[in-house]
PDB file of C-alpha atoms in Angstrom:
ATOM      1  CA  LYS J  26       9.149  44.522 -20.482  1.00 74.00           C
ATOM      2  CA  GLU J  27       7.390  45.011 -23.811  1.00 80.00           C
ATOM      3  CA  GLU J  28       4.728  47.235 -22.239  1.00 81.00           C
ATOM      4  CA  LEU J  29       7.372  49.395 -20.578  1.00 83.00           C
ATOM      5  CA  GLU J  30       9.396  49.600 -23.816  1.00 85.00           C
ATOM      6  CA  GLU J  31       6.259  50.850 -25.557  1.00 82.00           C
ATOM      7  CA  ILE J  32       5.917  53.605 -22.955  1.00 83.00           C
ATOM      8  CA  VAL J  33       9.596  54.561 -23.323  1.00 86.00           C
ATOM      9  CA  ASP J  34       9.227  54.776 -27.103  1.00 85.00           C
ATOM     10  CA  PHE J  35       6.157  56.988 -26.760  1.00 82.00           C
ATOM     11  CA  LEU J  36       7.945  59.355 -24.377  1.00 83.00           C
ATOM     12  CA  MET J  37      10.997  59.533 -26.639  1.00 85.00           C
ATOM     13  CA  LYS J  38       9.053  60.112 -29.865  1.00 83.00           C
ATOM     14  CA  PRO J  39       5.654  61.571 -28.937  1.00 78.00           C
ATOM     15  CA  ASP J  40       5.232  63.231 -32.354  1.00 79.00           C
ATOM     16  CA  LYS J  41       5.420  59.839 -34.085  1.00 82.00           C
ATOM     17  CA  TYR J  42       2.354  58.691 -32.137  1.00 78.00           C
ATOM     18  CA  THR J  43       0.375  61.934 -31.991  1.00 77.00           C
ATOM     19  CA  LYS J  44       0.500  62.197 -35.803  1.00 84.00           C
ATOM     20  CA  LEU J  45      -1.317  58.881 -35.868  1.00 83.00           C
ATOM     21  CA  GLY J  46      -3.867  60.172 -33.347  1.00 79.00           C
ATOM     22  CA  ALA J  47      -2.548  58.156 -30.425  1.00 76.00           C
ATOM     23  CA  LYS J  48      -2.394  59.513 -26.882  1.00 73.00           C
ATOM     24  CA  ILE J  49       0.008  58.654 -24.129  1.00 71.00           C
ATOM     25  CA  PRO J  50      -1.581  56.319 -21.568  1.00 73.00           C
ATOM     26  CA  LYS J  51      -2.964  58.169 -18.548  1.00 73.00           C
ATOM     27  CA  GLY J  52      -1.194  55.836 -16.248  1.00 82.00           C
ATOM     28  CA  ALA J  53       0.300  52.467 -15.551  1.00 89.00           C
ATOM     29  CA  LEU J  54       0.016  50.584 -12.291  1.00 91.00           C
ATOM     30  CA  LEU J  55       3.040  48.461 -11.395  1.00 93.00           C
ATOM     31  CA  VAL J  56       1.831  45.569  -9.262  1.00 93.00           C
ATOM     32  CA  GLY J  57       4.102  43.177  -7.421  1.00 90.00           C
ATOM     33  CA  LEU J  58       5.292  41.950  -4.070  1.00 89.00           C
ATOM     34  CA  PRO J  59       7.817  44.015  -2.092  1.00 86.00           C
ATOM     35  CA  GLY J  60      11.292  43.552  -3.523  1.00 78.00           C
ATOM     36  CA  THR J  61      10.261  42.914  -7.114  1.00 83.00           C
ATOM     37  CA  GLY J  62      11.889  46.147  -8.319  1.00 81.00           C
ATOM     38  CA  LYS J  63       8.844  48.319  -9.076  1.00 87.00           C
ATOM     39  CA  THR J  64      10.607  51.550  -8.103  1.00 86.00           C
ATOM     40  CA  LEU J  65      13.753  50.536  -9.949  1.00 83.00           C
ATOM     41  CA  LEU J  66      11.698  49.817 -13.081  1.00 86.00           C
ATOM     42  CA  ALA J  67       9.983  53.200 -12.902  1.00 88.00           C
ATOM     43  CA  LYS J  68      13.363  54.936 -12.646  1.00 88.00           C
ATOM     44  CA  ALA J  69      14.652  52.834 -15.525  1.00 87.00           C
ATOM     45  CA  VAL J  70      11.734  53.901 -17.738  1.00 88.00           C
ATOM     46  CA  ALA J  71      12.502  57.568 -17.050  1.00 88.00           C
ATOM     47  CA  GLY J  72      16.218  56.979 -17.609  1.00 87.00           C
ATOM     48  CA  GLU J  73      15.679  55.150 -20.897  1.00 88.00           C
ATOM     49  CA  ALA J  74      13.245  57.789 -22.142  1.00 88.00           C
ATOM     50  CA  GLN J  75      15.523  60.581 -20.856  1.00 90.00           C
ATOM     51  CA  VAL J  76      12.617  62.476 -19.299  1.00 90.00           C
ATOM     52  CA  PRO J  77      12.241  64.205 -15.911  1.00 92.00           C
ATOM     53  CA  PHE J  78      11.179  61.881 -13.098  1.00 92.00           C
ATOM     54  CA  PHE J  79       8.984  63.261 -10.305  1.00 91.00           C
ATOM     55  CA  SER J  80       8.691  60.796  -7.453  1.00 88.00           C
ATOM     56  CA  LEU J  81       6.855  60.695  -4.137  1.00 83.00           C
ATOM     57  CA  SER J  82       5.570  58.020  -1.842  1.00 81.00           C
ATOM     58  CA  GLY J  83       1.850  57.819  -1.125  1.00 73.00           C
ATOM     59  CA  SER J  84       2.621  57.980   2.575  1.00 69.00           C
ATOM     60  CA  ASP J  85       4.424  61.322   2.008  1.00 69.00           C
ATOM     61  CA  PHE J  86       1.078  62.884   1.076  1.00 64.00           C
ATOM     62  CA  VAL J  87      -0.753  61.352   4.032  1.00 61.00           C
ATOM     63  CA  GLU J  88       1.836  62.617   6.558  1.00 58.00           C
ATOM     64  CA  MET J  89       1.422  66.256   5.485  1.00 55.00           C
ATOM     65  CA  PHE J  90      -0.634  68.805   7.381  1.00 52.00           C
ATOM     66  CA  VAL J  91      -4.347  69.091   6.645  1.00 57.00           C
ATOM     67  CA  GLY J  92      -4.947  70.870   3.334  1.00 59.00           C
ATOM     68  CA  VAL J  93      -1.283  70.717   2.292  1.00 71.00           C
ATOM     69  CA  GLY J  94      -1.475  67.209   0.768  1.00 72.00           C
ATOM     70  CA  ALA J  95      -4.029  68.191  -1.904  1.00 76.00           C
ATOM     71  CA  SER J  96      -1.972  71.279  -2.713  1.00 80.00           C
ATOM     72  CA  ARG J  97       1.143  69.095  -3.041  1.00 82.00           C
ATOM     73  CA  VAL J  98      -0.678  66.861  -5.547  1.00 83.00           C
ATOM     74  CA  ARG J  99      -1.585  69.919  -7.680  1.00 85.00           C
ATOM     75  CA  ASP J 100       1.993  71.218  -7.518  1.00 87.00           C
ATOM     76  CA  LEU J 101       3.432  67.848  -8.496  1.00 86.00           C
ATOM     77  CA  PHE J 102       1.244  67.597 -11.598  1.00 87.00           C
ATOM     78  CA  LYS J 103       1.880  71.259 -12.503  1.00 90.00           C
ATOM     79  CA  GLN J 104       5.669  70.752 -12.349  1.00 91.00           C
ATOM     80  CA  ALA J 105       5.437  67.598 -14.450  1.00 89.00           C
ATOM     81  CA  LYS J 106       3.337  69.364 -17.112  1.00 88.00           C
ATOM     82  CA  GLU J 107       5.842  72.224 -17.281  1.00 90.00           C
ATOM     83  CA  LYS J 108       8.706  69.757 -17.861  1.00 90.00           C
ATOM     84  CA  ALA J 109       6.767  67.440 -20.231  1.00 83.00           C
ATOM     85  CA  PRO J 110       7.321  64.883 -21.484  1.00 84.00           C
ATOM     86  CA  SER J 111       7.806  63.567 -17.968  1.00 88.00           C
ATOM     87  CA  ILE J 112       6.908  60.814 -15.529  1.00 90.00           C
ATOM     88  CA  ILE J 113       5.193  61.133 -12.166  1.00 90.00           C
ATOM     89  CA  PHE J 114       5.868  58.124  -9.963  1.00 92.00           C
ATOM     90  CA  ILE J 115       3.848  57.523  -6.802  1.00 89.00           C
ATOM     91  CA  ASP J 116       5.098  54.609  -4.752  1.00 89.00           C
ATOM     92  CA  GLU J 117       2.784  52.934  -2.224  1.00 86.00           C
ATOM     93  CA  ILE J 118      -0.296  54.362  -3.948  1.00 86.00           C
ATOM     94  CA  ASP J 119      -2.387  52.052  -1.752  1.00 80.00           C
ATOM     95  CA  SER J 120      -1.526  54.157   1.318  1.00 76.00           C
ATOM     96  CA  LEU J 121      -3.066  57.149  -0.426  1.00 70.00           C
ATOM     97  CA  GLY J 122      -5.783  55.624  -2.553  1.00 60.00           C
ATOM     98  CA  SER J 123      -7.304  52.895  -0.420  1.00 63.00           C
ATOM     99  CA  SER J 124     -11.000  52.116  -0.762  1.00 57.00           C
ATOM    100  CA  ARG J 125     -13.318  54.739   0.633  1.00 59.00           C
ATOM    101  CA  GLY J 126     -14.896  54.035   3.955  1.00 60.00           C
ATOM    102  CA  ASP J 127     -16.273  55.441   7.157  1.00 50.00           C
ATOM    103  CA  ASN J 128     -12.849  55.489   8.814  1.00 58.00           C
ATOM    104  CA  GLU J 129     -11.369  57.808   6.167  1.00 63.00           C
ATOM    105  CA  ASN J 130     -10.521  61.271   7.473  1.00 68.00           C
ATOM    106  CA  GLU J 131     -11.210  64.540   5.643  1.00 70.00           C
ATOM    107  CA  ALA J 132      -7.557  65.160   4.706  1.00 69.00           C
ATOM    108  CA  SER J 133      -7.255  61.730   3.044  1.00 72.00           C
ATOM    109  CA  ARG J 134     -10.499  62.294   1.184  1.00 76.00           C
ATOM    110  CA  ARG J 135      -9.271  65.665  -0.164  1.00 78.00           C
ATOM    111  CA  ILE J 136      -5.940  64.224  -1.280  1.00 78.00           C
ATOM    112  CA  LYS J 137      -7.635  61.307  -3.031  1.00 79.00           C
ATOM    113  CA  THR J 138     -10.155  63.598  -4.737  1.00 81.00           C
ATOM    114  CA  GLU J 139      -7.411  65.944  -5.939  1.00 82.00           C
ATOM    115  CA  LEU J 140      -5.394  62.994  -7.225  1.00 82.00           C
ATOM    116  CA  LEU J 141      -8.425  61.731  -9.161  1.00 82.00           C
ATOM    117  CA  VAL J 142      -9.001  65.201 -10.654  1.00 83.00           C
ATOM    118  CA  GLN J 143      -5.362  65.562 -11.688  1.00 83.00           C
ATOM    119  CA  ILE J 144      -5.214  62.069 -13.209  1.00 79.00           C
ATOM    120  CA  GLN J 145      -8.391  62.827 -15.163  1.00 76.00           C
ATOM    121  CA  GLY J 146      -6.650  65.893 -16.625  1.00 70.00           C
ATOM    122  CA  VAL J 147      -3.559  63.930 -17.691  1.00 67.00           C
ATOM    123  CA  GLY J 148      -3.665  62.924 -21.326  1.00 58.00           C
ATOM    124  CA  ASN J 149      -6.635  65.103 -22.261  1.00 58.00           C
ATOM    125  CA  ASN J 150      -4.446  67.894 -23.652  1.00 57.00           C
ATOM    126  CA  ASN J 151      -1.602  65.771 -25.055  1.00 58.00           C
ATOM    127  CA  ASP J 152       0.551  67.109 -22.221  1.00 70.00           C
ATOM    128  CA  ASN J 153       2.798  64.016 -22.405  1.00 77.00           C
ATOM    129  CA  VAL J 154       2.801  63.317 -18.672  1.00 84.00           C
ATOM    130  CA  LEU J 155       2.694  59.684 -17.649  1.00 86.00           C
ATOM    131  CA  LEU J 156       1.625  58.569 -14.195  1.00 88.00           C
ATOM    132  CA  LEU J 157       3.351  55.429 -12.924  1.00 91.00           C
ATOM    133  CA  CYS J 158       2.217  54.069  -9.583  1.00 90.00           C
ATOM    134  CA  ALA J 159       3.357  51.057  -7.601  1.00 91.00           C
ATOM    135  CA  THR J 160       1.475  48.879  -5.165  1.00 90.00           C
ATOM    136  CA  ASN J 161       1.647  45.429  -3.657  1.00 88.00           C
ATOM    137  CA  ILE J 162      -2.067  45.346  -2.750  1.00 85.00           C
ATOM    138  CA  PRO J 163      -4.044  46.480  -5.842  1.00 83.00           C
ATOM    139  CA  TYR J 164      -7.344  45.076  -4.530  1.00 81.00           C
ATOM    140  CA  ASN J 165      -7.234  47.701  -1.757  1.00 80.00           C
ATOM    141  CA  LEU J 166      -7.219  50.636  -4.214  1.00 83.00           C
ATOM    142  CA  ASP J 167     -10.335  52.725  -4.613  1.00 80.00           C
ATOM    143  CA  PHE J 168     -12.288  51.641  -7.697  1.00 81.00           C
ATOM    144  CA  ALA J 169     -12.386  55.195  -9.102  1.00 80.00           C
ATOM    145  CA  LEU J 170      -8.594  55.315  -8.914  1.00 81.00           C
ATOM    146  CA  ARG J 171      -8.046  51.795 -10.260  1.00 82.00           C
ATOM    147  CA  ARG J 172     -10.063  52.407 -13.423  1.00 82.00           C
ATOM    148  CA  ARG J 173      -8.013  55.484 -14.339  1.00 81.00           C
ATOM    149  CA  PHE J 174      -4.948  53.364 -15.099  1.00 84.00           C
ATOM    150  CA  ASP J 175      -4.830  52.300 -18.751  1.00 83.00           C
ATOM    151  CA  LYS J 176      -2.248  49.617 -18.041  1.00 87.00           C
ATOM    152  CA  ARG J 177      -1.690  47.215 -15.186  1.00 90.00           C
ATOM    153  CA  ILE J 178       1.754  45.659 -15.297  1.00 90.00           C
ATOM    154  CA  TYR J 179       2.352  42.657 -13.030  1.00 91.00           C
ATOM    155  CA  ILE J 180       5.920  42.148 -11.893  1.00 88.00           C
ATOM    156  CA  SER J 181       6.948  38.767 -10.593  1.00 86.00           C
ATOM    157  CA  LEU J 182       9.615  38.058  -8.023  1.00 83.00           C
ATOM    158  CA  PRO J 183      13.075  37.887  -9.579  1.00 80.00           C
ATOM    159  CA  ASN J 184      14.905  34.585  -9.647  1.00 83.00           C
ATOM    160  CA  GLU J 185      18.376  34.273  -8.130  1.00 82.00           C
ATOM    161  CA  LYS J 186      20.263  35.447 -11.249  1.00 83.00           C
ATOM    162  CA  GLU J 187      17.895  38.388 -11.737  1.00 80.00           C
ATOM    163  CA  ARG J 188      18.254  39.354  -8.053  1.00 77.00           C
ATOM    164  CA  ILE J 189      22.036  39.442  -8.441  1.00 78.00           C
ATOM    165  CA  LEU J 190      21.696  41.678 -11.500  1.00 77.00           C
ATOM    166  CA  ILE J 191      19.344  43.977  -9.566  1.00 71.00           C
ATOM    167  CA  LEU J 192      21.820  44.133  -6.683  1.00 74.00           C
ATOM    168  CA  ASP J 193      24.614  44.855  -9.129  1.00 74.00           C
ATOM    169  CA  LYS J 194      22.689  47.699 -10.763  1.00 71.00           C
ATOM    170  CA  SER J 195      21.461  49.079  -7.448  1.00 67.00           C
ATOM    171  CA  THR J 196      24.755  49.044  -5.622  1.00 69.00           C
ATOM    172  CA  LYS J 197      27.202  49.077  -8.545  1.00 65.00           C
ATOM    173  CA  SER J 198      29.182  46.672  -6.397  1.00 52.00           C
ATOM    174  CA  GLY J 199      30.340  44.447  -9.196  1.00 52.00           C
ATOM    175  CA  VAL J 200      28.364  41.417  -8.047  1.00 45.00           C
ATOM    176  CA  THR J 201      28.706  38.711 -10.696  1.00 48.00           C
ATOM    177  CA  LEU J 202      27.436  35.216 -11.171  1.00 46.00           C
ATOM    178  CA  SER J 203      30.954  33.877 -10.579  1.00 49.00           C
ATOM    179  CA  ASN J 204      30.884  35.049  -6.946  1.00 48.00           C
ATOM    180  CA  ILE J 205      27.328  33.835  -6.392  1.00 46.00           C
ATOM    181  CA  ASP J 206      28.199  32.002  -3.150  1.00 49.00           C
ATOM    182  CA  SER J 207      29.278  35.215  -1.433  1.00 46.00           C
ATOM    183  CA  THR J 208      26.087  36.974  -2.504  1.00 44.00           C
ATOM    184  CA  ARG J 209      23.822  34.113  -1.426  1.00 45.00           C
ATOM    185  CA  ILE J 210      23.912  35.562   2.102  1.00 44.00           C
ATOM    186  CA  ILE J 211      22.727  38.918   0.764  1.00 46.00           C
ATOM    187  CA  LEU J 212      19.953  37.227  -1.219  1.00 46.00           C
ATOM    188  CA  GLU J 213      18.687  35.315   1.780  1.00 48.00           C
ATOM    189  CA  ASN J 214      18.574  38.490   3.872  1.00 46.00           C
ATOM    190  CA  ALA J 215      16.996  40.677   1.144  1.00 47.00           C
TER     191      ALA J 215
END
């Protein structure tokens, strides 16, 4: 929470930090099991900082036609720079940035290379664009991609009370701790 609050503060008051010579982190990798709220946290950071939020799933890039995925990466970063300060969120980064190997096709290689180039450009010009990515298998990420993240934030599974609060925020259903028995069924099926 403290690391994310630091990022929010930087996005809200970039001049405060740039006067001191600080730069926004190039990126933060949110690591946790499915259901820990990584996507929800990324949206919350953008909401708290009141900055534009550009979001795509790693699998969205992979599903595109050959040559289009790398172009989509460039467009995404260009849009974010135009609206800076802003956040780019890529969910399931492991589907896009898995370790290089013989079974990797040319389209995947181009997308990954373009992503690496764009991440390298973030933060060099004080463009105030932050890259947040989420994964549940960080060990599968390509080393060149992994080392470009300044921060790695590990998110643990929520306990029962935290899960109810997440459900309440997500669904705005009014779930409270007083009606915990009725939500226990939801928790067990989540």
